[in-house]
Amino acid sequence: MAYSDKVLEHFKNPRNVGTLDKSKKNVGTGLVGAPECGDVMRLQIEVDDATGVITDAKFKTFGCGSAIASSSLATEWIIGKNVDEAATIDNMEIVEELALPPVKIHCSVLAEDAIKGAIRDYRIKNGLPVEEEVKAH
Amino acid sequence: MSKRMIYLDNNATTPCDPRVVEAMLPYFYENPGNAASRSHPFGWVAEEAVDYAREQIAQLIHVDPKEVIFTSGATEADNLAIKGVYEMYKRKGNHIITVRTEHKAVLDTCDHLEKLGAEITYLDVQNDGLIKLSDLEAAIKPTTILVSIMWANNETGVIQPMKEIGEICQKKGVLLFSDATQAVGKIPIDPKATGVHLMAFTSHKMYGPKGVGALYVSRKNPRVKVTAQIDGGGHERGMRSGTLNVPGIVGFGKAAELARLEMAQDAERLSKLRDRLQEGLMALEETVVNGNEAHRMPHVANISFKHVEGEGLMMTFNQTIALSSGSACTSASLEPSYVLVSMGLGDDLAHSSLRMSLGRFSTPEDVEEAITLISNGVIHMRELSPIWEMYKEGIDLSKIEWSEH
């Protein structure tokens, strides 16, 4: 199966790979997927408490090229966004941007869940209201 | 392909040896005859070429040429053997024994027969990929008509104890079929001496062309019959109708002859290259070899690189190296290799596996470059891997509650 140029580009030059200090109160971590399923994504955000803007984001992903590209793209999209705004990112936007084939849609779902998970963790840590459970797939 | 590729996927298919191609060429235009045309020289020439190829193939596996039935490949030969035996012998019983790690051509055929009333027993394998002989013995019952066990596994290269399996089947009086697709032409195979009564194999795994394979069917002690699965002109002693693929068969014959003459030296050279490849990759930490190393094809290594996903790993070098992974990330089911999972590997390790299969045209330079590129890929992917980071921090990954997907 051939990958789209955008997937290849993100795979070759992944943005924002790394780890943020999870002991910091303004850092939220989302860890989704499972090793048995062949995909694990960890996405972290650092938030400016005063403005609610995501100032930094990092990811690490165990998975195929599409999973890595989806998480790389997700970090790129959320940096600079307000937390509430970032929470509205839909997996289908990632599918479109990366031209993911149907068998790879679950990669984009994971990326969406990872963003939501990181935001949820940040909100819990800071005593902010949390939306309903991350939807299960 | 403009750039030189390193081909380490010889278990998927082998390149056609140029000497095989040369042998085939006269049978496209100069000698176009149908081997079944008995009334003119075109037919005679074709028939003679087919007879000669049949002899070359029979010699490779030490059988009578009359015991070689040409098919379109190993999948068809598997189907013919299992369905053909079932149809021919179902009055005697409906029970077939096979193994969980068989090729899909066997498993799906058994599945098909199950719907038609057959009873199928699937033997488990041990962690090293070998079956337990006592399991086989215990599974055979009065209604058992066929045992189907592959000679060597396509994913791991693990070689089953066919001689002992043959003795058990002999003692119990049941027919033994073996899918020997990965073994014929690579290691010495002698079905008669092994107690194998039917055996499927194919040309394109032994440096011959695609689209032609064979089923060995014992004619003496015992005389085995299979019901034809393709009806028509009654070719191949009525067991497989259809105009013979003369150029393909000529190539298959030439490939068999080359294998007979060169197998020993190829195997010796390739096992050294394979050992070097394996040793080079095992220098990476948290790496395991899958399958019994003492009972393994000389050219195959299946290795899991923990905390790295196989398909992603392959993307780091697939512009240069061709091989395959036990991660089935591309399949709709998202299930990793059932062969590795049957051996008791966790799904995570199955997702992290690569299969490297060397071949006649592999070179020491290929192996050195592969070690470098694969190692770099593993190191790079581990830098990207959250579970590698967690493992390095001493976190017990089995204690984490992973989200389901």
XYZ file of C-alpha atoms in Angstrom:
542
model
C 0.000 0.000 0.000
C 1.405 3.354 -0.944
C 1.348 6.185 1.563
C 0.323 9.712 0.650
C 3.069 12.304 0.282
C 1.829 14.078 3.387
C 2.061 10.944 5.509
C 5.556 10.313 4.176
C 6.580 13.889 4.867
C 5.410 13.749 8.494
C 6.946 10.295 8.896
C 10.318 11.504 7.647
C 10.219 14.783 9.548
C 7.972 14.253 12.523
C 7.124 17.524 14.310
C 7.325 17.918 18.061
C 8.648 14.525 19.063
C 9.472 14.368 22.737
C 8.355 14.459 26.313
C 7.061 17.289 28.504
C 7.490 17.342 32.274
C 4.293 15.710 33.453
C 4.936 16.804 37.036
C 4.163 20.363 35.951
C 0.616 21.385 36.742
C 0.054 23.024 33.386
C 1.079 19.931 31.418
C -1.620 17.480 30.338
C -0.928 13.981 29.023
C -3.085 11.757 26.835
C -2.087 8.124 26.426
C -4.283 6.096 24.094
C -4.192 2.793 22.248
C -2.559 -0.451 23.345
C 0.622 -2.303 22.409
C -1.455 -5.406 21.564
C -3.347 -3.384 18.988
C -0.173 -2.150 17.373
C -0.743 1.533 18.226
C 0.057 3.599 21.294
C 0.013 7.385 21.183
C 1.117 9.727 23.897
C 0.363 13.377 23.306
C 1.208 16.117 25.807
C 0.242 19.744 25.959
C 1.634 22.662 27.922
C -0.924 25.353 28.573
C -0.570 29.026 29.453
C -2.793 29.191 32.529
C -3.647 32.850 32.025
C -4.838 32.594 28.424
C -5.713 28.887 28.092
C -3.546 28.731 24.997
C -1.531 25.622 24.219
C 2.043 26.898 24.085
C 3.755 23.586 23.404
C 2.851 20.026 22.473
C 4.920 16.859 22.174
C 4.161 13.338 21.084
C 5.594 9.880 20.987
C 3.884 7.130 19.021
C 4.316 3.391 18.691
C 2.647 2.506 15.441
C 2.624 2.564 11.684
C 3.487 5.515 9.481
C -0.076 6.805 9.474
C -0.245 6.749 13.270
C 2.999 8.690 13.516
C 1.878 11.191 10.873
C -1.516 11.650 12.561
C 0.037 12.453 15.931
C 2.695 14.672 14.391
C 0.001 16.632 12.555
C -2.124 16.823 15.715
C 0.675 18.498 17.682
C 1.260 20.925 14.849
C -2.409 21.890 14.741
C -2.965 22.400 18.464
C 0.053 24.551 19.284
C -1.175 28.140 19.517
C -4.788 27.100 19.843
C -6.935 27.688 22.877
C -7.661 24.465 24.792
C -11.388 24.638 24.010
C -10.669 25.167 20.357
C -8.204 22.251 20.257
C -10.832 20.003 21.813
C -13.043 20.463 18.760
C -10.567 18.933 16.297
C -12.318 16.050 14.574
C -10.554 12.938 13.355
C -12.012 13.369 9.875
C -10.053 16.606 9.476
C -6.886 14.563 9.997
C -8.096 11.906 7.550
C -8.633 14.591 4.916
C -5.385 16.412 5.503
C -3.279 13.226 5.347
C -5.440 11.460 2.740
C -5.643 8.388 4.957
C -7.205 5.281 3.383
C -10.155 3.612 5.187
C -7.950 1.005 6.948
C -5.991 3.844 8.556
C -8.896 5.887 9.869
C -8.356 4.419 13.329
C -5.000 6.275 13.429
C -6.804 9.586 13.146
C -9.320 8.497 15.794
C -6.438 7.762 18.135
C -4.955 11.197 17.471
C -8.269 12.868 18.270
C -8.574 10.801 21.436
C -4.999 11.670 22.415
C -5.723 15.395 22.100
C -8.921 15.064 24.133
C -7.113 12.893 26.690
C -4.355 15.454 27.149
C -6.880 18.276 27.577
C -8.906 16.219 30.037
C -5.778 15.477 32.079
C -4.850 19.169 32.111
C -8.344 20.153 33.244
C -8.447 17.534 36.005
C -5.031 18.633 37.266
C -6.209 22.219 37.436
C -9.638 21.608 38.909
C -11.391 22.747 35.749
C -14.706 21.253 34.617
C -14.246 18.119 32.557
C -16.482 17.159 29.681
C -18.037 13.747 29.458
C -15.825 10.669 29.025
C -13.710 10.434 25.925
C -15.867 8.542 23.490
C -14.950 4.923 23.034
C -14.328 3.464 19.611
C 13.210 0.357 -9.677
C 16.129 2.578 -10.571
C 17.931 2.251 -7.273
C 19.402 -1.081 -6.221
C 17.026 -2.800 -3.828
C 17.990 -5.367 -1.224
C 15.553 -8.225 -1.536
C 15.002 -10.084 1.734
C 11.542 -11.391 0.948
C 12.413 -14.663 -0.768
C 9.731 -16.523 1.207
C 7.153 -14.393 -0.578
C 8.626 -15.209 -3.952
C 12.056 -15.723 -5.448
C 13.434 -14.014 -8.523
C 13.375 -16.265 -11.572
C 16.905 -17.526 -12.185
C 18.171 -16.243 -15.573
C 19.083 -19.830 -16.499
C 15.448 -20.759 -15.939
C 14.241 -17.894 -18.117
C 16.608 -19.021 -20.859
C 15.262 -22.565 -20.728
C 11.684 -21.280 -21.009
C 12.109 -18.902 -23.930
C 11.926 -21.469 -26.798
C 8.516 -22.588 -25.541
C 6.708 -19.353 -26.258
C 7.168 -18.909 -30.012
C 9.410 -21.558 -31.572
C 7.675 -24.432 -29.805
C 4.127 -23.283 -29.152
C 2.516 -26.723 -29.041
C -0.114 -28.042 -26.692
C 1.309 -31.021 -24.803
C -2.010 -32.799 -25.304
C -1.857 -32.563 -29.114
C -0.934 -36.109 -30.008
C -1.168 -35.818 -33.785
C 1.637 -33.456 -34.834
C 5.214 -32.521 -34.026
C 4.262 -29.321 -32.164
C 2.402 -31.409 -29.625
C 5.163 -34.018 -29.453
C 7.820 -31.407 -28.738
C 5.696 -29.866 -25.996
C 4.910 -33.253 -24.477
C 8.582 -34.179 -24.523
C 9.473 -30.933 -22.763
C 6.827 -31.550 -20.113
C 7.996 -35.134 -19.600
C 11.564 -33.955 -19.197
C 10.537 -31.310 -16.649
C 8.461 -33.844 -14.765
C 11.566 -36.013 -14.532
C 13.715 -33.098 -13.327
C 11.168 -32.384 -10.603
C 10.752 -36.064 -9.684
C 14.513 -36.361 -9.298
C 14.640 -33.442 -6.905
C 12.191 -35.128 -4.523
C 13.107 -38.756 -5.286
C 9.746 -39.869 -6.641
C 8.433 -41.443 -9.819
C 7.639 -38.813 -12.504
C 4.140 -40.277 -12.752
C 3.565 -39.162 -9.182
C 3.949 -35.473 -10.081
C 0.686 -33.673 -10.938
C 1.125 -30.181 -12.328
C -1.089 -27.415 -10.963
C -1.160 -23.632 -11.124
C 0.747 -23.362 -7.861
C 0.900 -24.515 -4.277
C -2.473 -23.053 -3.323
C -4.183 -25.162 -5.960
C -2.102 -28.196 -4.966
C -3.145 -27.698 -1.310
C -6.774 -27.495 -2.375
C -6.508 -30.544 -4.617
C -4.824 -32.620 -1.926
C -7.187 -31.813 0.931
C -10.477 -31.529 -0.936
C -9.482 -34.372 -3.258
C -8.671 -36.742 -0.402
C -11.799 -35.730 1.504
C -14.034 -36.414 -1.469
C -12.292 -39.661 -2.327
C -12.164 -41.092 1.201
C -15.084 -39.526 3.073
C -16.872 -42.856 3.193
C -14.036 -44.012 5.452
C -14.227 -41.023 7.744
C -14.595 -37.253 7.872
C -11.825 -36.244 10.272
C -8.829 -34.155 9.191
C -6.004 -33.015 11.453
C -3.983 -29.908 10.713
C -1.997 -27.246 12.584
C -2.833 -23.682 13.582
C 0.276 -22.291 11.904
C -0.484 -23.714 8.452
C -0.742 -21.451 5.431
C -4.179 -19.990 4.702
C -4.400 -22.171 1.591
C -4.635 -25.141 3.965
C -6.605 -23.524 6.788
C -9.241 -21.974 4.552
C -9.569 -25.218 2.598
C -10.190 -27.081 5.856
C -12.648 -24.380 6.846
C -14.484 -24.937 3.583
C -14.676 -28.701 4.178
C -15.901 -28.146 7.712
C -18.960 -26.454 6.250
C -19.487 -29.533 4.088
C -19.421 -31.883 7.052
C -15.768 -32.534 7.770
C -14.481 -32.509 11.327
C -11.222 -30.591 11.643
C -8.753 -30.732 14.528
C -6.266 -27.885 14.738
C -3.126 -28.848 16.612
C -1.471 -26.169 18.729
C 2.233 -25.476 18.419
C 4.710 -24.968 21.224
C 6.480 -21.653 21.813
C 9.186 -22.620 19.342
C 6.643 -23.322 16.588
C 6.971 -27.115 16.651
C 3.986 -29.372 17.175
C 3.988 -31.869 20.004
C 4.072 -35.384 18.554
C 2.006 -36.710 21.436
C -0.739 -34.200 20.521
C -0.833 -35.569 17.003
C -0.925 -39.147 18.166
C -3.715 -38.386 20.607
C -5.753 -36.567 17.967
C -5.867 -39.441 15.484
C -9.082 -41.465 15.720
C -10.839 -44.129 13.651
C -12.542 -41.502 11.490
C -9.288 -39.682 10.684
C -8.580 -39.799 6.962
C -5.883 -37.161 6.587
C -3.161 -35.375 8.520
C -2.016 -32.118 6.908
C 1.193 -30.615 8.291
C 3.411 -28.128 6.536
C 7.063 -29.030 6.131
C 8.502 -25.593 6.877
C 6.671 -22.502 8.005
C 6.594 -19.490 5.701
C 6.872 -16.896 8.485
C 9.376 -18.447 10.853
C 11.120 -21.086 8.721
C 10.479 -23.651 11.481
C 10.748 -27.220 10.167
C 8.330 -29.757 11.650
C 9.607 -33.239 12.605
C 8.205 -34.788 9.425
C 9.950 -38.130 9.812
C 8.399 -38.719 13.232
C 5.061 -37.411 11.996
C 5.302 -39.843 9.088
C 5.947 -42.734 11.466
C 2.914 -41.871 13.558
C 0.683 -41.665 10.480
C 2.117 -44.942 9.178
C 1.468 -46.652 12.494
C -2.094 -45.336 12.639
C -2.775 -45.953 8.970
C -3.774 -42.423 7.980
C -2.709 -40.443 4.948
C -0.170 -37.672 5.439
C -0.170 -34.550 3.295
C 2.465 -31.853 3.587
C 2.503 -28.347 2.198
C 6.225 -28.221 1.438
C 6.131 -24.947 -0.482
C 8.895 -23.326 1.571
C 11.067 -26.434 1.822
C 11.321 -28.050 -1.625
C 14.390 -26.849 -3.477
C 15.927 -25.357 -0.325
C 16.576 -28.411 1.853
C 16.663 -32.123 0.937
C 13.084 -33.405 0.723
C 12.187 -37.046 0.202
C 8.478 -37.681 0.791
C 8.727 -41.435 0.299
C 11.473 -41.860 2.866
C 9.556 -39.543 5.199
C 6.193 -41.261 4.969
C 4.509 -38.339 3.232
C 1.833 -39.494 0.763
C 0.888 -36.193 -0.799
C 2.982 -33.044 -1.014
C 2.348 -29.589 -2.453
C 5.089 -27.314 -3.722
C 5.607 -24.527 -6.213
C 8.043 -23.204 -8.753
C 8.215 -19.548 -7.742
C 9.679 -20.232 -4.303
C 12.638 -22.028 -5.912
C 13.759 -19.535 -8.560
C 11.259 -20.723 -11.177
C 8.363 -18.813 -12.750
C 5.063 -18.042 -11.020
C 1.859 -19.782 -12.021
C 3.045 -23.361 -11.872
C 3.246 -25.808 -9.006
C 2.791 -29.479 -8.339
C 1.201 -32.049 -6.125
C 3.067 -35.255 -5.437
C 0.592 -38.122 -5.087
C 1.964 -41.500 -4.008
C 1.189 -44.280 -6.492
C 2.615 -47.184 -4.517
C 2.442 -48.206 -0.864
C -0.074 -46.751 -0.604
C -1.699 -45.930 -3.912
C -3.421 -42.646 -3.193
C -6.186 -41.163 -5.290
C -7.637 -37.707 -5.171
C -10.887 -36.552 -6.699
C -10.263 -33.924 -9.354
C -11.253 -30.405 -8.393
C -11.044 -29.032 -11.923
C -12.929 -31.012 -14.553
C -12.256 -30.974 -18.255
C -10.015 -32.764 -20.689
C -8.696 -35.280 -18.204
C -5.094 -34.077 -18.153
C -2.655 -35.194 -15.462
C -4.128 -38.667 -15.238
C -7.548 -37.204 -14.717
C -6.584 -35.454 -11.513
C -6.174 -31.962 -12.903
C -7.660 -30.926 -16.225
C -6.480 -27.898 -18.128
C -3.933 -27.286 -20.867
C -0.476 -27.562 -19.384
C 1.528 -24.384 -18.947
C 4.405 -25.666 -21.052
C 6.881 -22.770 -20.675
C 6.099 -22.565 -16.956
C 6.594 -26.295 -16.509
C 9.863 -26.202 -18.460
C 11.039 -23.408 -16.161
C 9.872 -25.291 -13.081
C 11.854 -28.330 -14.284
C 14.985 -26.297 -14.872
C 14.591 -24.655 -11.453
C 14.275 -28.116 -9.874
C 17.417 -29.298 -11.613
C 19.361 -26.238 -10.479
C 18.057 -26.708 -6.957
C 19.135 -30.344 -6.934
C 22.642 -29.405 -8.060
C 23.103 -26.219 -6.039
C 20.923 -26.642 -2.946
C 23.696 -27.817 -0.659
C 26.057 -24.970 -1.457
C 23.252 -22.380 -1.474
C 22.040 -23.557 1.922
C 25.496 -23.482 3.421
C 26.222 -19.996 2.108
C 22.813 -18.644 3.080
C 22.860 -20.058 6.587
C 26.121 -18.184 7.186
C 24.640 -14.975 5.804
C 21.467 -15.483 7.834
C 23.481 -16.107 10.992
C 25.455 -12.931 10.345
C 22.241 -10.958 9.766
C 20.672 -12.344 12.916
C 23.782 -11.735 15.001
C 24.049 -8.172 13.699
C 20.425 -7.404 14.587
C 20.501 -9.210 17.913
C 23.163 -6.729 18.983
C 20.226 -4.378 19.549
C 18.751 -4.655 23.024
C 15.315 -6.176 23.675
C 15.286 -8.274 20.539
C 14.090 -11.886 20.240
C 14.294 -14.571 17.571
C 10.951 -16.232 16.852
C 10.880 -19.966 16.197
C 13.111 -22.917 16.941
C 16.608 -22.022 15.757
C 17.835 -25.622 15.563
C 14.929 -26.710 13.340
C 14.789 -23.831 10.936
C 15.239 -23.170 7.234
C 18.774 -21.959 6.523
C 17.768 -18.676 4.904
C 15.101 -17.371 7.288
C 15.183 -15.221 10.418
C 12.079 -13.873 12.144
C 12.926 -11.299 14.792
C 10.824 -9.131 17.113
C 12.158 -5.715 18.093
C 10.326 -4.908 21.285
C 8.388 -1.650 21.574
C 8.650 -0.885 17.873
C 5.773 -1.458 15.480
C 6.796 -3.503 12.435
C 5.045 -1.578 9.704
C 6.327 1.770 10.922
C 9.784 0.254 11.218
C 9.639 -1.001 7.643
C 8.807 2.507 6.443
C 12.218 3.675 7.607
C 13.992 1.472 5.062
C 11.455 0.238 2.520
C 12.942 2.383 -0.227
C 16.006 0.137 0.003
C 15.080 -3.133 1.680
C 12.136 -5.388 0.868
C 10.983 -7.708 3.627
C 7.789 -8.413 5.520
C 6.351 -7.917 8.978
C 4.108 -9.883 11.306
C 2.308 -6.654 12.001
C -0.836 -6.802 9.944
C -1.468 -3.114 10.212
C -2.421 -2.939 6.569
C -5.041 -5.651 6.818
C -8.596 -4.633 7.547
C -8.722 -6.904 10.578
C -5.713 -5.226 12.229
C -4.813 -8.635 13.612
C -1.111 -9.421 13.786
C 0.374 -12.663 12.460
C -1.700 -15.666 13.568
C 1.403 -17.817 13.172
C 3.339 -15.871 15.797
C 0.312 -15.517 18.058
C -0.234 -19.312 17.872
C 3.317 -19.692 19.161
C 2.328 -17.799 22.276
C 3.884 -14.477 21.370
C 1.812 -11.628 22.683
C 0.106 -9.506 20.053
C 2.569 -6.732 20.923
C 5.581 -8.868 19.983
C 3.860 -10.107 16.861
C 3.295 -6.475 15.815
C 7.021 -5.885 16.380
C 8.307 -8.668 14.153
C 10.161 -8.669 10.872
C 10.668 -11.675 8.620
C 13.887 -11.709 6.652
C 14.261 -14.413 4.008
C 17.490 -14.556 2.025
C 17.886 -16.156 -1.372
C 20.276 -17.360 -4.025
C 21.019 -13.813 -5.117
C 21.616 -12.343 -1.657
C 25.132 -11.056 -1.045
C 27.251 -10.335 2.041
C 26.985 -6.626 1.109
C 23.173 -6.900 1.217
C 23.366 -8.339 4.695
C 25.752 -5.688 6.023
C 23.656 -2.868 4.589
C 20.487 -4.465 5.954
C 21.983 -4.703 9.442
C 22.879 -1.014 9.346
C 19.571 0.217 7.952
C 17.327 -1.987 10.087
C 19.316 -1.172 13.248
C 19.109 2.550 12.514
C 15.386 2.143 11.905
C 14.859 0.371 15.207
C 16.825 3.003 17.103
C 14.915 5.826 15.386
C 11.515 4.231 15.991
C 12.337 3.582 19.620
C 13.099 7.282 20.044
C 9.571 7.885 18.803
C 8.026 5.135 20.905
C 6.267 6.032 24.152
C 6.333 2.439 25.334
C 10.083 2.232 24.781
C 10.437 5.334 26.960
C 8.197 3.781 29.605
C 10.130 0.528 29.457
C 13.365 2.473 29.910
C 11.890 4.247 32.929
C 11.212 0.854 34.464
C 7.440 1.020 34.106
C 5.777 -2.399 33.929
C 3.792 -2.139 30.702
C 1.615 -5.102 31.612
C 0.262 -3.143 34.596
C -1.019 -0.258 32.528
C -4.692 -0.078 31.707
C -4.609 0.492 27.989
C -7.611 1.934 26.242
C -9.411 -0.487 23.974
C -9.681 0.072 20.262
